[in-house]
GROMACS .gro file of N, CA and C in nm:
model
  288
    1UNK      N    1  -1.758  -1.324   0.667
    1UNK     CA    2  -1.620  -1.368   0.673
    1UNK      C    3  -1.599  -1.492   0.587
    2UNK      N    4  -1.692  -1.586   0.589
    2UNK     CA    5  -1.679  -1.707   0.508
    2UNK      C    6  -1.683  -1.673   0.359
    3UNK      N    7  -1.762  -1.572   0.323
    3UNK     CA    8  -1.768  -1.534   0.182
    3UNK      C    9  -1.634  -1.477   0.137
    4UNK      N   10  -1.570  -1.398   0.221
    4UNK     CA   11  -1.440  -1.342   0.187
    4UNK      C   12  -1.336  -1.452   0.167
    5UNK      N   13  -1.336  -1.549   0.257
    5UNK     CA   14  -1.242  -1.661   0.242
    5UNK      C   15  -1.272  -1.741   0.115
    6UNK      N   16  -1.399  -1.757   0.083
    6UNK     CA   17  -1.436  -1.827  -0.039
    6UNK      C   18  -1.389  -1.751  -0.162
    7UNK      N   19  -1.403  -1.618  -0.162
    7UNK     CA   20  -1.355  -1.537  -0.273
    7UNK      C   21  -1.204  -1.546  -0.289
    8UNK      N   22  -1.133  -1.546  -0.178
    8UNK     CA   23  -0.987  -1.558  -0.185
    8UNK      C   24  -0.947  -1.693  -0.240
    9UNK      N   25  -1.012  -1.799  -0.192
    9UNK     CA   26  -0.981  -1.933  -0.243
    9UNK      C   27  -1.014  -1.944  -0.392
   10UNK      N   28  -1.126  -1.884  -0.433
   10UNK     CA   29  -1.164  -1.887  -0.573
   10UNK      C   30  -1.066  -1.807  -0.657
   11UNK      N   31  -1.018  -1.695  -0.601
   11UNK     CA   32  -0.922  -1.612  -0.673
   11UNK      C   33  -0.789  -1.681  -0.694
   12UNK      N   34  -0.748  -1.762  -0.599
   12UNK     CA   35  -0.623  -1.837  -0.615
   12UNK      C   36  -0.637  -1.944  -0.721
   13UNK      N   37  -0.751  -2.012  -0.720
   13UNK     CA   38  -0.784  -2.109  -0.824
   13UNK      C   39  -0.682  -2.220  -0.839
   14UNK      N   40  -0.660  -2.259  -0.963
   14UNK     CA   41  -0.572  -2.371  -0.991
   14UNK      C   42  -0.425  -2.334  -0.971
   15UNK      N   43  -0.395  -2.205  -0.957
   15UNK     CA   44  -0.258  -2.165  -0.929
   15UNK      C   45  -0.206  -2.224  -0.800
   16UNK      N   46  -0.298  -2.246  -0.706
   16UNK     CA   47  -0.260  -2.307  -0.580
   16UNK      C   48  -0.214  -2.451  -0.599
   17UNK      N   49  -0.273  -2.519  -0.698
   17UNK     CA   50  -0.235  -2.657  -0.724
   17UNK      C   51  -0.098  -2.668  -0.790
   18UNK      N   52  -0.058  -2.566  -0.863
   18UNK     CA   53   0.071  -2.569  -0.932
   18UNK      C   54   0.182  -2.508  -0.848
   19UNK      N   55   0.149  -2.460  -0.730
   19UNK     CA   56   0.249  -2.393  -0.647
   19UNK      C   57   0.369  -2.484  -0.612
   20UNK      N   58   0.349  -2.609  -0.574
   20UNK     CA   59   0.467  -2.692  -0.543
   20UNK      C   60   0.564  -2.703  -0.660
   21UNK      N   61   0.512  -2.717  -0.780
   21UNK     CA   62   0.600  -2.727  -0.896
   21UNK      C   63   0.668  -2.592  -0.921
   22UNK      N   64   0.596  -2.483  -0.901
   22UNK     CA   65   0.650  -2.351  -0.929
   22UNK      C   66   0.759  -2.308  -0.833
   23UNK      N   67   0.753  -2.354  -0.710
   23UNK     CA   68   0.851  -2.311  -0.611
   23UNK      C   69   0.955  -2.419  -0.581
   24UNK      N   70   0.954  -2.527  -0.655
   24UNK     CA   71   1.045  -2.639  -0.627
   24UNK      C   72   1.192  -2.597  -0.639
   25UNK      N   73   1.223  -2.510  -0.733
   25UNK     CA   74   1.362  -2.470  -0.751
   25UNK      C   75   1.400  -2.346  -0.674
   26UNK      N   76   1.304  -2.283  -0.608
   26UNK     CA   77   1.332  -2.159  -0.535
   26UNK      C   78   1.359  -2.189  -0.388
   27UNK      N   79   1.416  -2.094  -0.321
   27UNK     CA   80   1.440  -2.112  -0.178
   27UNK      C   81   1.309  -2.091  -0.102
   28UNK      N   82   1.307  -2.130   0.024
   28UNK     CA   83   1.187  -2.116   0.106
   28UNK      C   84   1.153  -1.968   0.123
   29UNK      N   85   1.252  -1.885   0.144
   29UNK     CA   86   1.229  -1.743   0.164
   29UNK      C   87   1.166  -1.679   0.040
   30UNK      N   88   1.220  -1.708  -0.076
   30UNK     CA   89   1.163  -1.655  -0.200
   30UNK      C   90   1.021  -1.705  -0.221
   31UNK      N   91   0.996  -1.831  -0.192
   31UNK     CA   92   0.864  -1.889  -0.209
   31UNK      C   93   0.761  -1.823  -0.118
   32UNK      N   94   0.797  -1.804   0.007
   32UNK     CA   95   0.706  -1.741   0.102
   32UNK      C   96   0.682  -1.595   0.065
   33UNK      N   97   0.787  -1.526   0.022
   33UNK     CA   98   0.773  -1.387  -0.019
   33UNK      C   99   0.681  -1.374  -0.140
   34UNK      N  100   0.700  -1.460  -0.238
   34UNK     CA  101   0.616  -1.458  -0.357
   34UNK      C  102   0.470  -1.491  -0.323
   35UNK      N  103   0.450  -1.588  -0.238
   35UNK     CA  104   0.315  -1.623  -0.196
   35UNK      C  105   0.249  -1.508  -0.121
   36UNK      N  106   0.323  -1.439  -0.035
   36UNK     CA  107   0.268  -1.325   0.038
   36UNK      C  108   0.228  -1.212  -0.058
   37UNK      N  109   0.309  -1.188  -0.160
   37UNK     CA  110   0.278  -1.084  -0.258
   37UNK      C  111   0.151  -1.119  -0.335
   38UNK      N  112   0.141  -1.243  -0.378
   38UNK     CA  113   0.022  -1.287  -0.453
   38UNK      C  114  -0.102  -1.279  -0.366
   39UNK      N  115  -0.093  -1.322  -0.241
   39UNK     CA  116  -0.208  -1.314  -0.151
   39UNK      C  117  -0.249  -1.170  -0.125
   40UNK      N  118  -0.152  -1.080  -0.110
   40UNK     CA  119  -0.184  -0.939  -0.087
   40UNK      C  120  -0.253  -0.878  -0.209
   41UNK      N  121  -0.204  -0.909  -0.328
   41UNK     CA  122  -0.268  -0.859  -0.450
   41UNK      C  123  -0.408  -0.916  -0.465
   42UNK      N  124  -0.424  -1.043  -0.432
   42UNK     CA  125  -0.554  -1.107  -0.439
   42UNK      C  126  -0.652  -1.041  -0.341
   43UNK      N  127  -0.608  -1.018  -0.219
   43UNK     CA  128  -0.691  -0.952  -0.118
   43UNK      C  129  -0.731  -0.812  -0.164
   44UNK      N  130  -0.637  -0.737  -0.219
   44UNK     CA  131  -0.663  -0.601  -0.265
   44UNK      C  132  -0.768  -0.601  -0.377
   45UNK      N  133  -0.753  -0.691  -0.474
   45UNK     CA  134  -0.847  -0.698  -0.586
   45UNK      C  135  -0.986  -0.737  -0.539
   46UNK      N  136  -0.995  -0.836  -0.454
   46UNK     CA  137  -1.125  -0.881  -0.406
   46UNK      C  138  -1.191  -0.772  -0.321
   47UNK      N  139  -1.112  -0.699  -0.244
   47UNK     CA  140  -1.167  -0.589  -0.164
   47UNK      C  141  -1.228  -0.482  -0.254
   48UNK      N  142  -1.161  -0.451  -0.364
   48UNK     CA  143  -1.215  -0.354  -0.460
   48UNK      C  144  -1.347  -0.404  -0.516
   49UNK      N  145  -1.355  -0.531  -0.553
   49UNK     CA  146  -1.478  -0.587  -0.608
   49UNK      C  147  -1.591  -0.585  -0.506
   50UNK      N  148  -1.563  -0.623  -0.384
   50UNK     CA  149  -1.666  -0.626  -0.281
   50UNK      C  150  -1.717  -0.485  -0.251
   51UNK      N  151  -1.628  -0.388  -0.242
   51UNK     CA  152  -1.671  -0.250  -0.216
   51UNK      C  153  -1.753  -0.193  -0.331
   52UNK      N  154  -1.713  -0.224  -0.453
   52UNK     CA  155  -1.791  -0.176  -0.569
   52UNK      C  156  -1.929  -0.241  -0.572
   53UNK      N  157  -1.936  -0.369  -0.543
   53UNK     CA  158  -2.067  -0.436  -0.540
   53UNK      C  159  -2.154  -0.378  -0.430
   54UNK      N  160  -2.096  -0.349  -0.317
   54UNK     CA  161  -2.172  -0.292  -0.206
   54UNK      C  162  -2.220  -0.151  -0.241
   55UNK      N  163  -2.136  -0.074  -0.307
   55UNK     CA  164  -2.174   0.063  -0.343
   55UNK      C  165  -2.288   0.064  -0.443
   56UNK      N  166  -2.283  -0.024  -0.543
   56UNK     CA  167  -2.386  -0.028  -0.647
   56UNK      C  168  -2.503  -0.121  -0.611
   57UNK      N  169  -2.492  -0.194  -0.501
   57UNK     CA  170  -2.594  -0.289  -0.457
   57UNK      C  171  -2.625  -0.393  -0.564
   58UNK      N  172  -2.521  -0.444  -0.627
   58UNK     CA  173  -2.530  -0.557  -0.719
   58UNK      C  174  -2.432  -0.661  -0.668
   59UNK      N  175  -2.468  -0.785  -0.683
   59UNK     CA  176  -2.389  -0.887  -0.615
   59UNK      C  177  -2.343  -0.999  -0.707
   60UNK      N  178  -2.320  -0.967  -0.833
   60UNK     CA  179  -2.248  -1.058  -0.921
   60UNK      C  180  -2.166  -0.974  -1.017
   61UNK      N  181  -2.063  -1.034  -1.072
   61UNK     CA  182  -1.967  -0.959  -1.152
   61UNK      C  183  -2.029  -0.903  -1.279
   62UNK      N  184  -2.119  -0.979  -1.341
   62UNK     CA  185  -2.184  -0.931  -1.463
   62UNK      C  186  -2.264  -0.804  -1.439
   63UNK      N  187  -2.342  -0.802  -1.331
   63UNK     CA  188  -2.421  -0.683  -1.300
   63UNK      C  189  -2.332  -0.564  -1.264
   64UNK      N  190  -2.222  -0.591  -1.200
   64UNK     CA  191  -2.128  -0.483  -1.169
   64UNK      C  192  -2.069  -0.424  -1.297
   65UNK      N  193  -2.033  -0.508  -1.391
   65UNK     CA  194  -1.978  -0.459  -1.517
   65UNK      C  195  -2.083  -0.385  -1.598
   66UNK      N  196  -2.210  -0.418  -1.578
   66UNK     CA  197  -2.318  -0.349  -1.648
   66UNK      C  198  -2.326  -0.202  -1.607
   67UNK      N  199  -2.268  -0.166  -1.494
   67UNK     CA  200  -2.268  -0.028  -1.447
   67UNK      C  201  -2.165   0.058  -1.520
   68UNK      N  202  -2.081  -0.002  -1.603
   68UNK     CA  203  -1.985   0.076  -1.682
   68UNK      C  204  -2.061   0.162  -1.782
   69UNK      N  205  -2.008   0.278  -1.818
   69UNK     CA  206  -2.082   0.367  -1.909
   69UNK      C  207  -2.084   0.314  -2.052
   70UNK      N  208  -2.189   0.350  -2.122
   70UNK     CA  209  -2.202   0.316  -2.263
   70UNK      C  210  -2.239   0.170  -2.285
   71UNK      N  211  -2.217   0.126  -2.408
   71UNK     CA  212  -2.252  -0.012  -2.445
   71UNK      C  213  -2.150  -0.112  -2.395
   72UNK      N  214  -2.034  -0.066  -2.353
   72UNK     CA  215  -1.929  -0.156  -2.304
   72UNK      C  216  -1.978  -0.239  -2.187
   73UNK      N  217  -2.051  -0.177  -2.094
   73UNK     CA  218  -2.101  -0.248  -1.977
   73UNK      C  219  -2.196  -0.360  -2.014
   74UNK      N  220  -2.287  -0.334  -2.107
   74UNK     CA  221  -2.383  -0.435  -2.149
   74UNK      C  222  -2.314  -0.551  -2.218
   75UNK      N  223  -2.219  -0.520  -2.304
   75UNK     CA  224  -2.146  -0.627  -2.375
   75UNK      C  225  -2.063  -0.710  -2.278
   76UNK      N  226  -1.994  -0.643  -2.187
   76UNK     CA  227  -1.912  -0.716  -2.090
   76UNK      C  228  -1.996  -0.799  -1.995
   77UNK      N  229  -2.116  -0.751  -1.960
   77UNK     CA  230  -2.203  -0.828  -1.872
   77UNK      C  231  -2.237  -0.962  -1.936
   78UNK      N  232  -2.277  -0.959  -2.062
   78UNK     CA  233  -2.309  -1.083  -2.132
   78UNK      C  234  -2.189  -1.174  -2.144
   79UNK      N  235  -2.075  -1.118  -2.180
   79UNK     CA  236  -1.954  -1.200  -2.197
   79UNK      C  237  -1.912  -1.265  -2.065
   80UNK      N  238  -1.913  -1.187  -1.956
   80UNK     CA  239  -1.872  -1.241  -1.827
   80UNK      C  240  -1.970  -1.347  -1.778
   81UNK      N  241  -2.100  -1.322  -1.795
   81UNK     CA  242  -2.199  -1.421  -1.752
   81UNK      C  243  -2.184  -1.552  -1.827
   82UNK      N  244  -2.165  -1.546  -1.958
   82UNK     CA  245  -2.146  -1.668  -2.036
   82UNK      C  246  -2.017  -1.739  -1.995
   83UNK      N  247  -1.912  -1.664  -1.970
   83UNK     CA  248  -1.785  -1.723  -1.928
   83UNK      C  249  -1.798  -1.791  -1.792
   84UNK      N  250  -1.865  -1.727  -1.698
   84UNK     CA  251  -1.883  -1.786  -1.565
   84UNK      C  252  -1.969  -1.911  -1.573
   85UNK      N  253  -2.078  -1.904  -1.647
   85UNK     CA  254  -2.165  -2.021  -1.660
   85UNK      C  255  -2.091  -2.136  -1.727
   86UNK      N  256  -2.015  -2.104  -1.833
   86UNK     CA  257  -1.940  -2.209  -1.903
   86UNK      C  258  -1.835  -2.273  -1.815
   87UNK      N  259  -1.762  -2.192  -1.739
   87UNK     CA  260  -1.658  -2.249  -1.652
   87UNK      C  261  -1.720  -2.332  -1.540
   88UNK      N  262  -1.834  -2.288  -1.487
   88UNK     CA  263  -1.901  -2.368  -1.384
   88UNK      C  264  -1.951  -2.500  -1.442
   89UNK      N  265  -2.002  -2.497  -1.563
   89UNK     CA  266  -2.046  -2.620  -1.629
   89UNK      C  267  -1.929  -2.717  -1.646
   90UNK      N  268  -1.816  -2.665  -1.692
   90UNK     CA  269  -1.699  -2.751  -1.711
   90UNK      C  270  -1.648  -2.807  -1.579
   91UNK      N  271  -1.653  -2.729  -1.473
   91UNK     CA  272  -1.611  -2.778  -1.342
   91UNK      C  273  -1.704  -2.888  -1.296
   92UNK      N  274  -1.834  -2.870  -1.315
   92UNK     CA  275  -1.930  -2.973  -1.274
   92UNK      C  276  -1.912  -3.101  -1.355
   93UNK      N  277  -1.883  -3.086  -1.484
   93UNK     CA  278  -1.857  -3.204  -1.566
   93UNK      C  279  -1.730  -3.274  -1.520
   94UNK      N  280  -1.631  -3.195  -1.481
   94UNK     CA  281  -1.506  -3.253  -1.436
   94UNK      C  282  -1.520  -3.331  -1.305
   95UNK      N  283  -1.617  -3.293  -1.222
   95UNK     CA  284  -1.637  -3.362  -1.095
   95UNK      C  285  -1.711  -3.494  -1.110
   96UNK      N  286  -1.780  -3.512  -1.223
   96UNK     CA  287  -1.857  -3.636  -1.240
   96UNK      C  288  -1.773  -3.748  -1.297
   0.00000   0.00000   0.00000
């Protein structure tokens, strides 16, 4: 359960920080409706990823993409791994 909440929080990302500015001109009803739609889409996407990882018994996005047919999977695995490592490095640098 904690992993699912962590995935949802990670999926929202910095968009959560910009939410007050984004909904400042909208009504409360529109803001809550939009937030509910985004959360539902986020939940749906993460559920697809978790089920695919469980089916293939791989537990990172790069390895999951490697299961795609042909050379596309291998290329995407490298690209995604480098992107994840780079973004984590930048986040760690930002915290120092």
